[in-house]
CSV table of C-alpha atoms in Angstrom, one decimal:
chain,number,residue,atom,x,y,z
A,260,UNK,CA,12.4,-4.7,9.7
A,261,UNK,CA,9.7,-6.2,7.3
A,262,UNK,CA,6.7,-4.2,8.5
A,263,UNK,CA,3.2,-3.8,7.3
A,264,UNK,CA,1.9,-1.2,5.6
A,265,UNK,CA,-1.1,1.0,7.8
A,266,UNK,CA,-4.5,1.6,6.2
A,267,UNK,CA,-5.5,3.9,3.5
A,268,UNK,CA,-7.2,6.7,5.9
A,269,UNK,CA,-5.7,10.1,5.3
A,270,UNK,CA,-6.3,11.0,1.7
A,271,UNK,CA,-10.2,10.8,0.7
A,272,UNK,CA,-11.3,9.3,-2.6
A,273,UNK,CA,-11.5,11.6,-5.4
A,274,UNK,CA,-12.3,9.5,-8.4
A,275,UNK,CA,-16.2,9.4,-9.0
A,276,UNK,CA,-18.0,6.4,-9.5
A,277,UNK,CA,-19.2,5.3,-13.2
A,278,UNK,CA,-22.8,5.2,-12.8
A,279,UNK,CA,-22.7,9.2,-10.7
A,280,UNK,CA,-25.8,11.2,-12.4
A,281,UNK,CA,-24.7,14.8,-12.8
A,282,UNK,CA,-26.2,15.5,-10.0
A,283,UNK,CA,-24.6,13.1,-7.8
A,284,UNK,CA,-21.6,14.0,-8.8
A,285,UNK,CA,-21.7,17.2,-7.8
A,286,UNK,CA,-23.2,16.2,-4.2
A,287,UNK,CA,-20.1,14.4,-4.2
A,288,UNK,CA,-17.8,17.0,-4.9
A,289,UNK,CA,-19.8,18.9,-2.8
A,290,UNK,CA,-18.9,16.1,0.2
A,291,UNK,CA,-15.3,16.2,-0.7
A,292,UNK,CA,-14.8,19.9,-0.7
A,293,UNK,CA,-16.1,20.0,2.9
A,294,UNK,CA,-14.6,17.1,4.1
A,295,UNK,CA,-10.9,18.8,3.0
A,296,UNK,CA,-12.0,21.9,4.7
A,297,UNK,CA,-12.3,20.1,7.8
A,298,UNK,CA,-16.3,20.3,7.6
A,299,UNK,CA,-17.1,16.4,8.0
A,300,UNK,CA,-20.5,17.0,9.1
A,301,UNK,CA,-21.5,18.6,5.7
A,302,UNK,CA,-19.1,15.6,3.8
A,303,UNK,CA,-21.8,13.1,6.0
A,304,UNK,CA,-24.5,15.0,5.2
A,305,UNK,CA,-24.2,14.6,1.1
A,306,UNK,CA,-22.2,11.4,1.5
A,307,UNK,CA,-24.4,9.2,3.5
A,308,UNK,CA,-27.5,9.4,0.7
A,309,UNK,CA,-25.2,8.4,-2.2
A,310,UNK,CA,-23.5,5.9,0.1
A,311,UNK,CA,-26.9,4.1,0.3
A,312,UNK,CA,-27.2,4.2,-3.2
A,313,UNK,CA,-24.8,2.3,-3.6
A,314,UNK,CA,-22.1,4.5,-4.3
A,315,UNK,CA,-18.6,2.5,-4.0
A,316,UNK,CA,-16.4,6.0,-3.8
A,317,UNK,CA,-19.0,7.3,-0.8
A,318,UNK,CA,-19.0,4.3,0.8
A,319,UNK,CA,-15.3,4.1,1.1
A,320,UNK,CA,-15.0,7.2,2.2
A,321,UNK,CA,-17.3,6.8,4.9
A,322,UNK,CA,-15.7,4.5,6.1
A,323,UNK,CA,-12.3,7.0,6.3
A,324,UNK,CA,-14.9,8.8,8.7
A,325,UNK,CA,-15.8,6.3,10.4
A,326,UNK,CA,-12.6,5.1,11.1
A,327,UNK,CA,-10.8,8.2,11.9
A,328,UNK,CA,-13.9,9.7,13.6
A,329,UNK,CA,-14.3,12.7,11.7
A,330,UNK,CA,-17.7,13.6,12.2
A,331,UNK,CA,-18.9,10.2,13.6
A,332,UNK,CA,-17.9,8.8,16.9
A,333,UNK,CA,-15.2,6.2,15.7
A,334,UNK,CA,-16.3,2.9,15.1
A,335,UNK,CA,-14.0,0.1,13.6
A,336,UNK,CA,-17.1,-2.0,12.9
A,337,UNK,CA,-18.9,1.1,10.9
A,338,UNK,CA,-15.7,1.4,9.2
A,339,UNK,CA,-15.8,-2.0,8.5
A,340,UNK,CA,-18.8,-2.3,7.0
A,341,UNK,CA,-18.8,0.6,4.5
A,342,UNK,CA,-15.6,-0.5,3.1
A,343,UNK,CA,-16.6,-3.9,2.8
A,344,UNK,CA,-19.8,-2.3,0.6
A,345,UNK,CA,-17.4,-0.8,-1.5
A,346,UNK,CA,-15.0,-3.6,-1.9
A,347,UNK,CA,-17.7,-5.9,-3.1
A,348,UNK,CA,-17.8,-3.2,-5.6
A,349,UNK,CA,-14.0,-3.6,-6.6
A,350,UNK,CA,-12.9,-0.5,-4.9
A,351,UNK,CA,-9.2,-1.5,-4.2
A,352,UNK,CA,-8.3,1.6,-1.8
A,353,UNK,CA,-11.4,-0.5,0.4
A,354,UNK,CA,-10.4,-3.7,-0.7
A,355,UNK,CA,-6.7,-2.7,0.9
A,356,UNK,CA,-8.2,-0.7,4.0
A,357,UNK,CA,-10.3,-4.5,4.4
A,358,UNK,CA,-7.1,-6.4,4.6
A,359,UNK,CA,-5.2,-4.4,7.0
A,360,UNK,CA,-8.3,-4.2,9.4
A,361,UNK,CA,-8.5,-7.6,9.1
A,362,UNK,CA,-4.7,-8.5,9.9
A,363,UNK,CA,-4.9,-6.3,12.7
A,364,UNK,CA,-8.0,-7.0,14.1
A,365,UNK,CA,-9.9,-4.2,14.2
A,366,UNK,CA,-13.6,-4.3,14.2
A,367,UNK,CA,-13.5,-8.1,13.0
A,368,UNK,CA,-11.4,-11.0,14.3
A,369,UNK,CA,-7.8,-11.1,13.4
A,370,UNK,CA,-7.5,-13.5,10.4
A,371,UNK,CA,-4.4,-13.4,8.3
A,372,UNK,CA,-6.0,-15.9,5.6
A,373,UNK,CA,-9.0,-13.1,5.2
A,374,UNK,CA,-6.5,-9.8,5.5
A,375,UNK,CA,-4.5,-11.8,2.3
A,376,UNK,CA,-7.6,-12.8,0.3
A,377,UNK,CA,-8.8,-8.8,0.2
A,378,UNK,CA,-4.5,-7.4,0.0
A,379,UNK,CA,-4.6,-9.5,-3.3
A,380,UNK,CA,-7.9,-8.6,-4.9
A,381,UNK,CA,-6.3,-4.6,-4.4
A,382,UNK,CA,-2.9,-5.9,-5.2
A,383,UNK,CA,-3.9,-7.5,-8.7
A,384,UNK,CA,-5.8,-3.8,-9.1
A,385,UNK,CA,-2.2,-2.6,-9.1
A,386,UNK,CA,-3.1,-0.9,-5.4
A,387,UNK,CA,0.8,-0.6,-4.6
A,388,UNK,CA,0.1,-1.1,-0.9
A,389,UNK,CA,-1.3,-4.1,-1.1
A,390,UNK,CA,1.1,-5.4,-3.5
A,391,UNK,CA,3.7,-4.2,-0.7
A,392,UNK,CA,1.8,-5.9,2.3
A,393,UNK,CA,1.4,-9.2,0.6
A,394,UNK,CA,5.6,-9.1,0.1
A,395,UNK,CA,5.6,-8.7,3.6
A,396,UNK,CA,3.2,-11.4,4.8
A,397,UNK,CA,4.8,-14.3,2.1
A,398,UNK,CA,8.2,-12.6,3.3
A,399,UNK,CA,7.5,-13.7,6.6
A,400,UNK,CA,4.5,-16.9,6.4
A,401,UNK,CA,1.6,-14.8,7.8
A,402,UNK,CA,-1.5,-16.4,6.4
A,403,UNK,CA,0.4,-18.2,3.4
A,404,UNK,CA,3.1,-20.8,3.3
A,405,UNK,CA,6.6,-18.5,3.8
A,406,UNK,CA,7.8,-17.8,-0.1
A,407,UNK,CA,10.4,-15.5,-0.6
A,408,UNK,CA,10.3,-15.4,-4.4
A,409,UNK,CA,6.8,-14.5,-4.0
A,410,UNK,CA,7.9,-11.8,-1.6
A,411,UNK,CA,10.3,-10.4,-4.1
A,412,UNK,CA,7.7,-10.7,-7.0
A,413,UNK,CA,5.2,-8.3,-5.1
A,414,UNK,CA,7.8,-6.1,-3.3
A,415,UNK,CA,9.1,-5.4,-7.1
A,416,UNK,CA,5.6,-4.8,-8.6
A,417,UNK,CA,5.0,-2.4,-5.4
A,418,UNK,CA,8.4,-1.1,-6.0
A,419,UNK,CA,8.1,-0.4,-9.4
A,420,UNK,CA,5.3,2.6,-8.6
A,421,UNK,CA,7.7,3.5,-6.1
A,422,UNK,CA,6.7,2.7,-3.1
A,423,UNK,CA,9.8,3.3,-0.9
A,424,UNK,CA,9.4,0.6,2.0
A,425,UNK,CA,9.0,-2.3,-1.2
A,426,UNK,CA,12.6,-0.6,-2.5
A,427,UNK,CA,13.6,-0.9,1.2
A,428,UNK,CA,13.2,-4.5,1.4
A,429,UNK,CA,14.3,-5.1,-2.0
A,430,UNK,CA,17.2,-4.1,-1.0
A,431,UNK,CA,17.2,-6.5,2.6
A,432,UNK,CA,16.3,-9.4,0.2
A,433,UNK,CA,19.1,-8.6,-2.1
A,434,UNK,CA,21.5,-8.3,0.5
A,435,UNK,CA,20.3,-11.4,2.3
A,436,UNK,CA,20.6,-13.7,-0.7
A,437,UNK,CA,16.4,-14.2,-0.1
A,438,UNK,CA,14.2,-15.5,-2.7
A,439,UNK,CA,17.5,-14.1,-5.5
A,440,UNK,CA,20.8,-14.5,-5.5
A,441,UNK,CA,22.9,-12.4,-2.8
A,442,UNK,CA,23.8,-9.7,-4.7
A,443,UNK,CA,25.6,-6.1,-3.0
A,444,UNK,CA,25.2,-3.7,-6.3
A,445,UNK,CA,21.4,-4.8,-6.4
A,446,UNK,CA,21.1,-4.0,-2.8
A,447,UNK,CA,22.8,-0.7,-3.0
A,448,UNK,CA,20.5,0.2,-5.9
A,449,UNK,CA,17.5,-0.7,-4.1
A,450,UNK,CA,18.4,1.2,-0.8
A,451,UNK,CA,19.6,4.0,-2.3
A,452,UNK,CA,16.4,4.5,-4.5
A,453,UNK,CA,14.5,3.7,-1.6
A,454,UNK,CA,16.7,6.5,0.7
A,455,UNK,CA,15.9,8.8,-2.3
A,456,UNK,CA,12.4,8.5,-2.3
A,457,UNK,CA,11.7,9.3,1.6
A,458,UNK,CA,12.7,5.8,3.2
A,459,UNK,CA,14.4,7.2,6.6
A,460,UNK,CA,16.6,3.8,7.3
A,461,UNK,CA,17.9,3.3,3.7
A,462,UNK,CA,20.2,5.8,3.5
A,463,UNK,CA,22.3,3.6,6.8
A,464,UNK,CA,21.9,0.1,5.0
A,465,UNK,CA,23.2,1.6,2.0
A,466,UNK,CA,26.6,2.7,3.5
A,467,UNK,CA,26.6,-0.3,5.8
A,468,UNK,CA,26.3,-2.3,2.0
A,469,UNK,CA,28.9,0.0,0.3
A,470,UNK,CA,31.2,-0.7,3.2
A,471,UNK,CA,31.6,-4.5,1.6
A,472,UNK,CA,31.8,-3.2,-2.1
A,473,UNK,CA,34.8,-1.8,-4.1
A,474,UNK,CA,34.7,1.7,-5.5
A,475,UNK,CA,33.9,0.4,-9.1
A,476,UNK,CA,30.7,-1.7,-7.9
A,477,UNK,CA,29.1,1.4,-5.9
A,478,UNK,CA,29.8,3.4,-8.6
A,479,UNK,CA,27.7,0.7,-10.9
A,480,UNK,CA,25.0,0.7,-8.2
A,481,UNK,CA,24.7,4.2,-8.5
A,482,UNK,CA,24.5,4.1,-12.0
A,483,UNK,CA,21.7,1.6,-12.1
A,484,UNK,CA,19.5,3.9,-9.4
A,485,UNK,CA,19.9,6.9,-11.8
A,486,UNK,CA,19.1,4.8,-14.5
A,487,UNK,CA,16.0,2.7,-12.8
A,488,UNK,CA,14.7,6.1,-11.5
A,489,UNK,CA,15.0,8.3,-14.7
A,490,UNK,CA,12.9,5.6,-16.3
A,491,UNK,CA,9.9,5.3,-14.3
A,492,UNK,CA,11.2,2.0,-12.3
A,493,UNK,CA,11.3,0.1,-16.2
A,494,UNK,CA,15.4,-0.6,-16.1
A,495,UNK,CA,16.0,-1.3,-12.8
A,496,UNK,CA,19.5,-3.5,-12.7
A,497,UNK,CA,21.9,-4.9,-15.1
């Protein structure tokens, strides 16, 4: 029910780094342009210089490569160590990527104190994944004491960019009476924004909620999703 989020490995980094010459940037471009076309031996070709330069977008994205073996054999422990070069750099989408390698165990031990030390440097970069994975792991003691208003506090911020599995299981929490008060309009908000944004098991939890509701509260719950969508996730509940 409360499941992690899965790394960041299907859409490559676009946003160039700062300190990109001209010239760089265009190598990178360059990289990204063959790398969507499918050509990932060109993408390593102009990635792998600039990557040893230092490059924090590069070096995340070879580790995408790496990971997914697109034009390198597949190697956790490559993957690994790119992103970690680019996370020392603050690159959150690596930073993220870091943390769920590291709760799973892929190319490094499994170490739940490690995978929430690198979720939260992403998650106070507003990454919206991590934000989403640390609800998950204080929703359920993984790695930190079990805190359910810290759950709710990072499902919301996660939520809040709208990230549909945070909606999701701010709508469990709500109907479960954990880490707020046990509240059926707040859950039928969150489920159905969460339905409405892509969530396939929403849309069942929302009818199984309305099911204990009168006609006048699901009619206020629907009310509040309009209203908390049409404002960008600002007015979400009474």
């Amino acid at each position: 029910m409360f499941t992690l989020g899965t790394p960041s490995r299907l859409a490559l980094a676009t946003v160039l780094a700062l300190a990109f010459t001209p010239l760089a940037a265009q190598d990178f471009q360059k990289g990204l342009a063959a790398a969507q076309a499918g050509d990932f031996a060109t993408a390593l070709q102009e990635w792998t210089p600039l990557a040893d330069q230092g490059n924090a977008s590069a070096q995340y994205n070879l580790g995408i490569m790496y990971g997914q073996g697109q034009g390198v054999p597949q190697d956790d422990a490559e993957a690994i160590r790119w992103y970690r070069l680019a996370a020392d750099q603050g690159d959150a989408s690596a930073q993220y990527n870091l943390g769920v390698m590291y709760g799973q165990g892929q190319g490094v031990p499994q170490d739940d104190a490690e995978a929430i030390r690198w979720y939260r440097l992403a998650a106070d970069q507003g990454n919206a994944s991590a934000q989403y994975n640390l609800g998950v792991m204080y929703r359920r003691g993984d790695g930190v004491p079990q805190d359910y208003a810290e759950a709710i506090r990072w499902y919301r911020l996660a939520a809040d960019q709208g990230n549909a599995s945070a909606q999701y299981n701010l709508g469990i929490m709500y109907g479960q009476g954990q880490g707020v008060l046990q509240d059926n309009v707040m859950a039928h908000m969150w489920y159905n924004i969460a339905s409405a944004n892509g969530n396939d098991k929403s849309g069942e939890w929302r009818d199984e909620r309305a099911g204990l509701m009168t006609p006048a509260d699901i009619s206020k719950a629907q009310a509040m999703a309009r209203e908390c969508m049409s404002s960008g996730y600002t007015k979400c509940g009474y």
